[in-house]
Amino acid sequence: MREEYAKLDKAEMSIWECCELLNEVVDESDPDLDEPQIQHLLQSAEAIRKDYPDEDWLHLTALIHDLGKVLTLPKFGGLPQWAVVGDTFPLGCAFDESNVHHKYFKENPDSNNPAYNTKNGIYTEGCGLDNVMISWGHDDYMYLVAKENGTTLPSAGLFIVRYHSFYPLHKEGAYAHLMNEEDKENLKWLQVFNKYDLYSKSKVLVDVEKVKPYYLSLIEKYFPAKLRW
């Protein structure tokens, strides 16, 4: 999957165009499907902006964190929901019991592979999450797009994009032994962000046209005008 999507040959568009495209995506795992996805993005971003007014990179990170869900659209390969929107977890080491639906992981042959089924598996303690293979999903795709298109977001922003579905780590504290010092610092920001992600939806909708100039200015600050996807 990473080799296929690293080609970045699916589309060329701006960040804001992708935000609008996301309105075509219906995430079946989403606890609230009533509103367009752009409302979720903006509600998350506006809530963070109110509480952390000086961290403009964090406002933008909230806006873009779910853009990888375009993977479910035909133009981007039409991947099934289970391969795009679910929780993520490391491969190459023992599956932690905090992984959602853990009981089904015993069906995975890796569970019986002695190279993979120990606590560290193929990794060493403190190796850093950059060196850990995480299951594919919308997080890693958007991280790939941002990084390869030369974003100037700080490492904490990229960390949030890449690991916001890695609930075993940031909710349960699993796999923490694989983190390095930079990961630990970035995790603090991910835990801040997470409070504004799930269930941040409100019946009070954001006036898209009113806030659009602010977010366009952030996109211009941290991203090129057009990105390869």
One Martini backbone bead per residue (centre of mass of N, CA, C, O) as a GRO file, in nm:
protein
  229
    1MET     BB    1   0.059   0.062  -0.022
    2ARG     BB    2   0.296   0.256   0.007
    3GLU     BB    3   0.403   0.223  -0.277
    4GLU     BB    4   0.151   0.308  -0.428
    5TYR     BB    5   0.102   0.596  -0.272
    6ALA     BB    6   0.395   0.722  -0.319
    7LYS     BB    7   0.338   0.824  -0.614
    8LEU     BB    8   0.126   1.054  -0.625
    9ASP     BB    9  -0.112   0.978  -0.886
   10LYS     BB   10  -0.428   1.065  -0.825
   11ALA     BB   11  -0.374   1.384  -0.768
   12GLU     BB   12  -0.433   1.752  -0.801
   13MET     BB   13  -0.442   1.961  -0.505
   14SER     BB   14  -0.567   2.128  -0.258
   15ILE     BB   15  -0.652   2.132   0.063
   16TRP     BB   16  -0.936   2.258   0.028
   17GLU     BB   17  -1.036   2.067  -0.191
   18CYS     BB   18  -1.021   1.820  -0.004
   19CYS     BB   19  -1.222   1.913   0.206
   20GLU     BB   20  -1.461   1.910   0.001
   21LEU     BB   21  -1.430   1.612  -0.087
   22LEU     BB   22  -1.497   1.484   0.196
   23ASN     BB   23  -1.813   1.514   0.170
   24GLU     BB   24  -1.826   1.225   0.010
   25VAL     BB   25  -1.763   1.100   0.286
   26VAL     BB   26  -1.867   0.802   0.467
   27ASP     BB   27  -1.819   0.725   0.800
   28GLU     BB   28  -1.919   0.436   0.962
   29SER     BB   29  -1.751   0.501   1.246
   30ASP     BB   30  -1.909   0.745   1.296
   31PRO     BB   31  -2.099   0.886   1.560
   32ASP     BB   32  -2.167   1.135   1.341
   33LEU     BB   33  -2.353   1.170   1.022
   34ASP     BB   34  -2.519   1.444   0.970
   35GLU     BB   35  -2.259   1.587   0.877
   36PRO     BB   36  -2.030   1.715   0.714
   37GLN     BB   37  -1.695   1.674   0.729
   38ILE     BB   38  -1.614   1.977   0.737
   39GLN     BB   39  -1.742   2.020   1.016
   40HIS     BB   40  -1.553   1.847   1.178
   41LEU     BB   41  -1.295   1.992   1.109
   42LEU     BB   42  -1.388   2.282   1.203
   43GLN     BB   43  -1.474   2.213   1.491
   44SER     BB   44  -1.202   2.119   1.586
   45ALA     BB   45  -1.037   2.372   1.505
   46GLU     BB   46  -1.207   2.589   1.663
   47ALA     BB   47  -1.171   2.469   1.946
   48ILE     BB   48  -0.863   2.498   1.949
   49ARG     BB   49  -0.843   2.799   1.883
   50LYS     BB   50  -0.978   2.893   2.147
   51ASP     BB   51  -0.763   2.740   2.350
   52TYR     BB   52  -0.508   2.779   2.114
   53PRO     BB   53  -0.439   3.068   1.963
   54ASP     BB   54  -0.105   3.035   1.910
   55GLU     BB   55  -0.151   2.741   1.752
   56ASP     BB   56  -0.180   2.731   1.425
   57TRP     BB   57  -0.081   2.440   1.352
   58LEU     BB   58  -0.316   2.300   1.513
   59HIS     BB   59  -0.552   2.400   1.348
   60LEU     BB   60  -0.455   2.271   1.080
   61THR     BB   61  -0.433   1.980   1.175
   62ALA     BB   62  -0.736   1.950   1.230
   63LEU     BB   63  -0.828   2.000   0.938
   64ILE     BB   64  -0.634   1.751   0.801
   65HIS     BB   65  -0.641   1.469   0.957
   66ASP     BB   66  -0.888   1.329   0.755
   67LEU     BB   67  -0.812   1.342   0.442
   68GLY     BB   68  -0.737   1.031   0.391
   69LYS     BB   69  -1.043   0.934   0.337
   70VAL     BB   70  -1.027   0.948   0.019
   71LEU     BB   71  -0.957   0.642  -0.023
   72THR     BB   72  -1.274   0.564  -0.069
   73LEU     BB   73  -1.249   0.682  -0.338
   74PRO     BB   74  -1.220   0.592  -0.662
   75LYS     BB   75  -0.974   0.785  -0.741
   76PHE     BB   76  -0.810   0.643  -0.472
   77GLY     BB   77  -0.917   0.316  -0.496
   78GLY     BB   78  -1.162   0.234  -0.317
   79LEU     BB   79  -1.132   0.164  -0.030
   80PRO     BB   80  -1.215   0.002   0.231
   81GLN     BB   81  -1.303   0.095   0.540
   82TRP     BB   82  -1.120  -0.105   0.707
   83ALA     BB   83  -0.854   0.023   0.544
   84VAL     BB   84  -0.896   0.341   0.661
   85VAL     BB   85  -1.072   0.420   0.954
   86GLY     BB   86  -0.941   0.263   1.162
   87ASP     BB   87  -0.758   0.142   1.382
   88THR     BB   88  -0.419   0.135   1.479
   89PHE     BB   89  -0.118  -0.085   1.446
   90PRO     BB   90   0.139  -0.280   1.502
   91LEU     BB   91   0.387  -0.453   1.327
   92GLY     BB   92   0.620  -0.710   1.441
   93CYS     BB   93   0.451  -0.751   1.705
   94ALA     BB   94   0.272  -0.786   1.959
   95PHE     BB   95  -0.063  -0.797   2.020
   96ASP     BB   96  -0.239  -0.595   2.196
   97GLU     BB   97  -0.521  -0.598   2.405
   98SER     BB   98  -0.603  -0.290   2.322
   99ASN     BB   99  -0.694  -0.380   2.070
  100VAL     BB  100  -0.939  -0.379   1.875
  101HIS     BB  101  -1.064  -0.685   1.861
  102HIS     BB  102  -0.841  -0.885   1.976
  103LYS     BB  103  -0.962  -1.179   1.940
  104TYR     BB  104  -0.900  -1.179   1.617
  105PHE     BB  105  -0.579  -1.187   1.606
  106LYS     BB  106  -0.540  -1.502   1.615
  107GLU     BB  107  -0.590  -1.526   1.295
  108ASN     BB  108  -0.315  -1.412   1.273
  109PRO     BB  109  -0.014  -1.550   1.185
  110ASP     BB  110   0.168  -1.360   1.359
  111SER     BB  111   0.084  -1.483   1.640
  112ASN     BB  112   0.277  -1.758   1.557
  113ASN     BB  113   0.534  -1.582   1.518
  114PRO     BB  114   0.839  -1.563   1.677
  115ALA     BB  115   0.932  -1.287   1.537
  116TYR     BB  116   0.637  -1.126   1.628
  117ASN     BB  117   0.520  -1.234   1.940
  118THR     BB  118   0.674  -1.023   2.089
  119LYS     BB  119   0.708  -0.731   2.235
  120ASN     BB  120   0.941  -0.637   2.018
  121GLY     BB  121   1.028  -0.824   1.804
  122ILE     BB  122   1.185  -0.643   1.541
  123TYR     BB  123   1.250  -0.455   1.776
  124THR     BB  124   1.362  -0.186   1.979
  125GLU     BB  125   1.387  -0.022   2.245
  126GLY     BB  126   1.342   0.310   2.151
  127CYS     BB  127   1.336   0.332   1.820
  128GLY     BB  128   1.086   0.455   1.715
  129LEU     BB  129   0.805   0.507   1.518
  130ASP     BB  130   0.950   0.545   1.242
  131ASN     BB  131   1.045   0.218   1.273
  132VAL     BB  132   0.738   0.145   1.262
  133MET     BB  133   0.491  -0.070   1.152
  134ILE     BB  134   0.184   0.045   1.048
  135SER     BB  135  -0.115   0.025   0.981
  136TRP     BB  136  -0.310   0.099   0.731
  137GLY     BB  137  -0.433   0.439   0.651
  138HIS     BB  138  -0.531   0.768   0.665
  139ASP     BB  139  -0.293   0.867   0.828
  140ASP     BB  140  -0.048   0.777   0.647
  141TYR     BB  141  -0.136   0.916   0.391
  142MET     BB  142  -0.135   1.214   0.492
  143TYR     BB  143   0.155   1.211   0.582
  144LEU     BB  144   0.275   1.154   0.305
  145VAL     BB  145   0.164   1.401   0.160
  146ALA     BB  146   0.286   1.618   0.342
  147LYS     BB  147   0.586   1.537   0.330
  148GLU     BB  148   0.623   1.515   0.008
  149ASN     BB  149   0.514   1.834  -0.015
  150GLY     BB  150   0.670   2.013   0.208
  151THR     BB  151   0.587   2.068   0.480
  152THR     BB  152   0.606   2.306   0.780
  153LEU     BB  153   0.519   2.141   0.988
  154PRO     BB  154   0.556   2.027   1.275
  155SER     BB  155   0.619   1.725   1.417
  156ALA     BB  156   0.355   1.722   1.584
  157GLY     BB  157   0.162   1.742   1.342
  158LEU     BB  158   0.254   1.482   1.198
  159PHE     BB  159   0.198   1.295   1.438
  160ILE     BB  160  -0.106   1.338   1.449
  161VAL     BB  161  -0.174   1.245   1.166
  162ARG     BB  162  -0.032   0.952   1.194
  163TYR     BB  163  -0.164   0.874   1.517
  164HIS     BB  164  -0.483   0.928   1.579
  165SER     BB  165  -0.559   0.596   1.545
  166PHE     BB  166  -0.354   0.511   1.789
  167TYR     BB  167  -0.513   0.411   2.062
  168PRO     BB  168  -0.330   0.220   2.225
  169LEU     BB  169  -0.140   0.453   2.293
  170HIS     BB  170  -0.318   0.729   2.367
  171LYS     BB  171  -0.522   0.562   2.563
  172GLU     BB  172  -0.346   0.292   2.692
  173GLY     BB  173  -0.012   0.285   2.660
  174ALA     BB  174   0.071   0.120   2.437
  175TYR     BB  175   0.394   0.078   2.297
  176ALA     BB  176   0.586   0.284   2.455
  177HIS     BB  177   0.867   0.126   2.428
  178LEU     BB  178   0.909   0.241   2.116
  179MET     BB  179   0.969   0.513   2.204
  180ASN     BB  180   1.103   0.820   2.185
  181GLU     BB  181   1.156   1.137   2.287
  182GLU     BB  182   0.999   1.276   2.058
  183ASP     BB  183   0.742   1.113   2.086
  184LYS     BB  184   0.675   1.201   2.379
  185GLU     BB  185   0.634   1.497   2.309
  186ASN     BB  186   0.417   1.459   2.082
  187LEU     BB  187   0.203   1.307   2.253
  188LYS     BB  188   0.101   1.552   2.410
  189TRP     BB  189  -0.040   1.678   2.159
  190LEU     BB  190  -0.223   1.440   2.089
  191GLN     BB  191  -0.383   1.453   2.360
  192VAL     BB  192  -0.496   1.725   2.308
  193PHE     BB  193  -0.634   1.674   2.033
  194ASN     BB  194  -0.825   1.431   2.108
  195LYS     BB  195  -1.044   1.606   2.258
  196TYR     BB  196  -1.130   1.736   1.956
  197ASP     BB  197  -1.222   1.495   1.787
  198LEU     BB  198  -1.396   1.320   1.935
  199TYR     BB  199  -1.702   1.450   1.995
  200SER     BB  200  -1.692   1.765   1.873
  201LYS     BB  201  -1.968   1.779   1.793
  202SER     BB  202  -2.212   2.017   1.683
  203LYS     BB  203  -2.512   2.189   1.619
  204VAL     BB  204  -2.316   2.420   1.579
  205LEU     BB  205  -2.234   2.558   1.299
  206VAL     BB  206  -1.995   2.641   1.084
  207ASP     BB  207  -1.896   2.923   0.910
  208VAL     BB  208  -1.725   2.869   0.639
  209GLU     BB  209  -1.686   3.152   0.501
  210LYS     BB  210  -1.576   3.298   0.756
  211VAL     BB  211  -1.314   3.094   0.809
  212LYS     BB  212  -1.163   3.045   0.541
  213PRO     BB  213  -0.939   3.268   0.532
  214TYR     BB  214  -0.778   3.159   0.771
  215TYR     BB  215  -0.715   2.871   0.655
  216LEU     BB  216  -0.583   2.966   0.394
  217SER     BB  217  -0.343   3.107   0.538
  218LEU     BB  218  -0.231   2.843   0.662
  219ILE     BB  219  -0.190   2.683   0.407
  220GLU     BB  220   0.010   2.889   0.283
  221LYS     BB  221   0.223   2.863   0.515
  222TYR     BB  222   0.249   2.514   0.513
  223PHE     BB  223   0.174   2.497   0.196
  224PRO     BB  224   0.131   2.432  -0.107
  225ALA     BB  225  -0.100   2.503  -0.347
  226LYS     BB  226  -0.016   2.222  -0.468
  227LEU     BB  227  -0.086   1.871  -0.451
  228ARG     BB  228   0.019   1.548  -0.434
  229TRP     BB  229  -0.192   1.228  -0.415
   0.00000   0.00000   0.00000
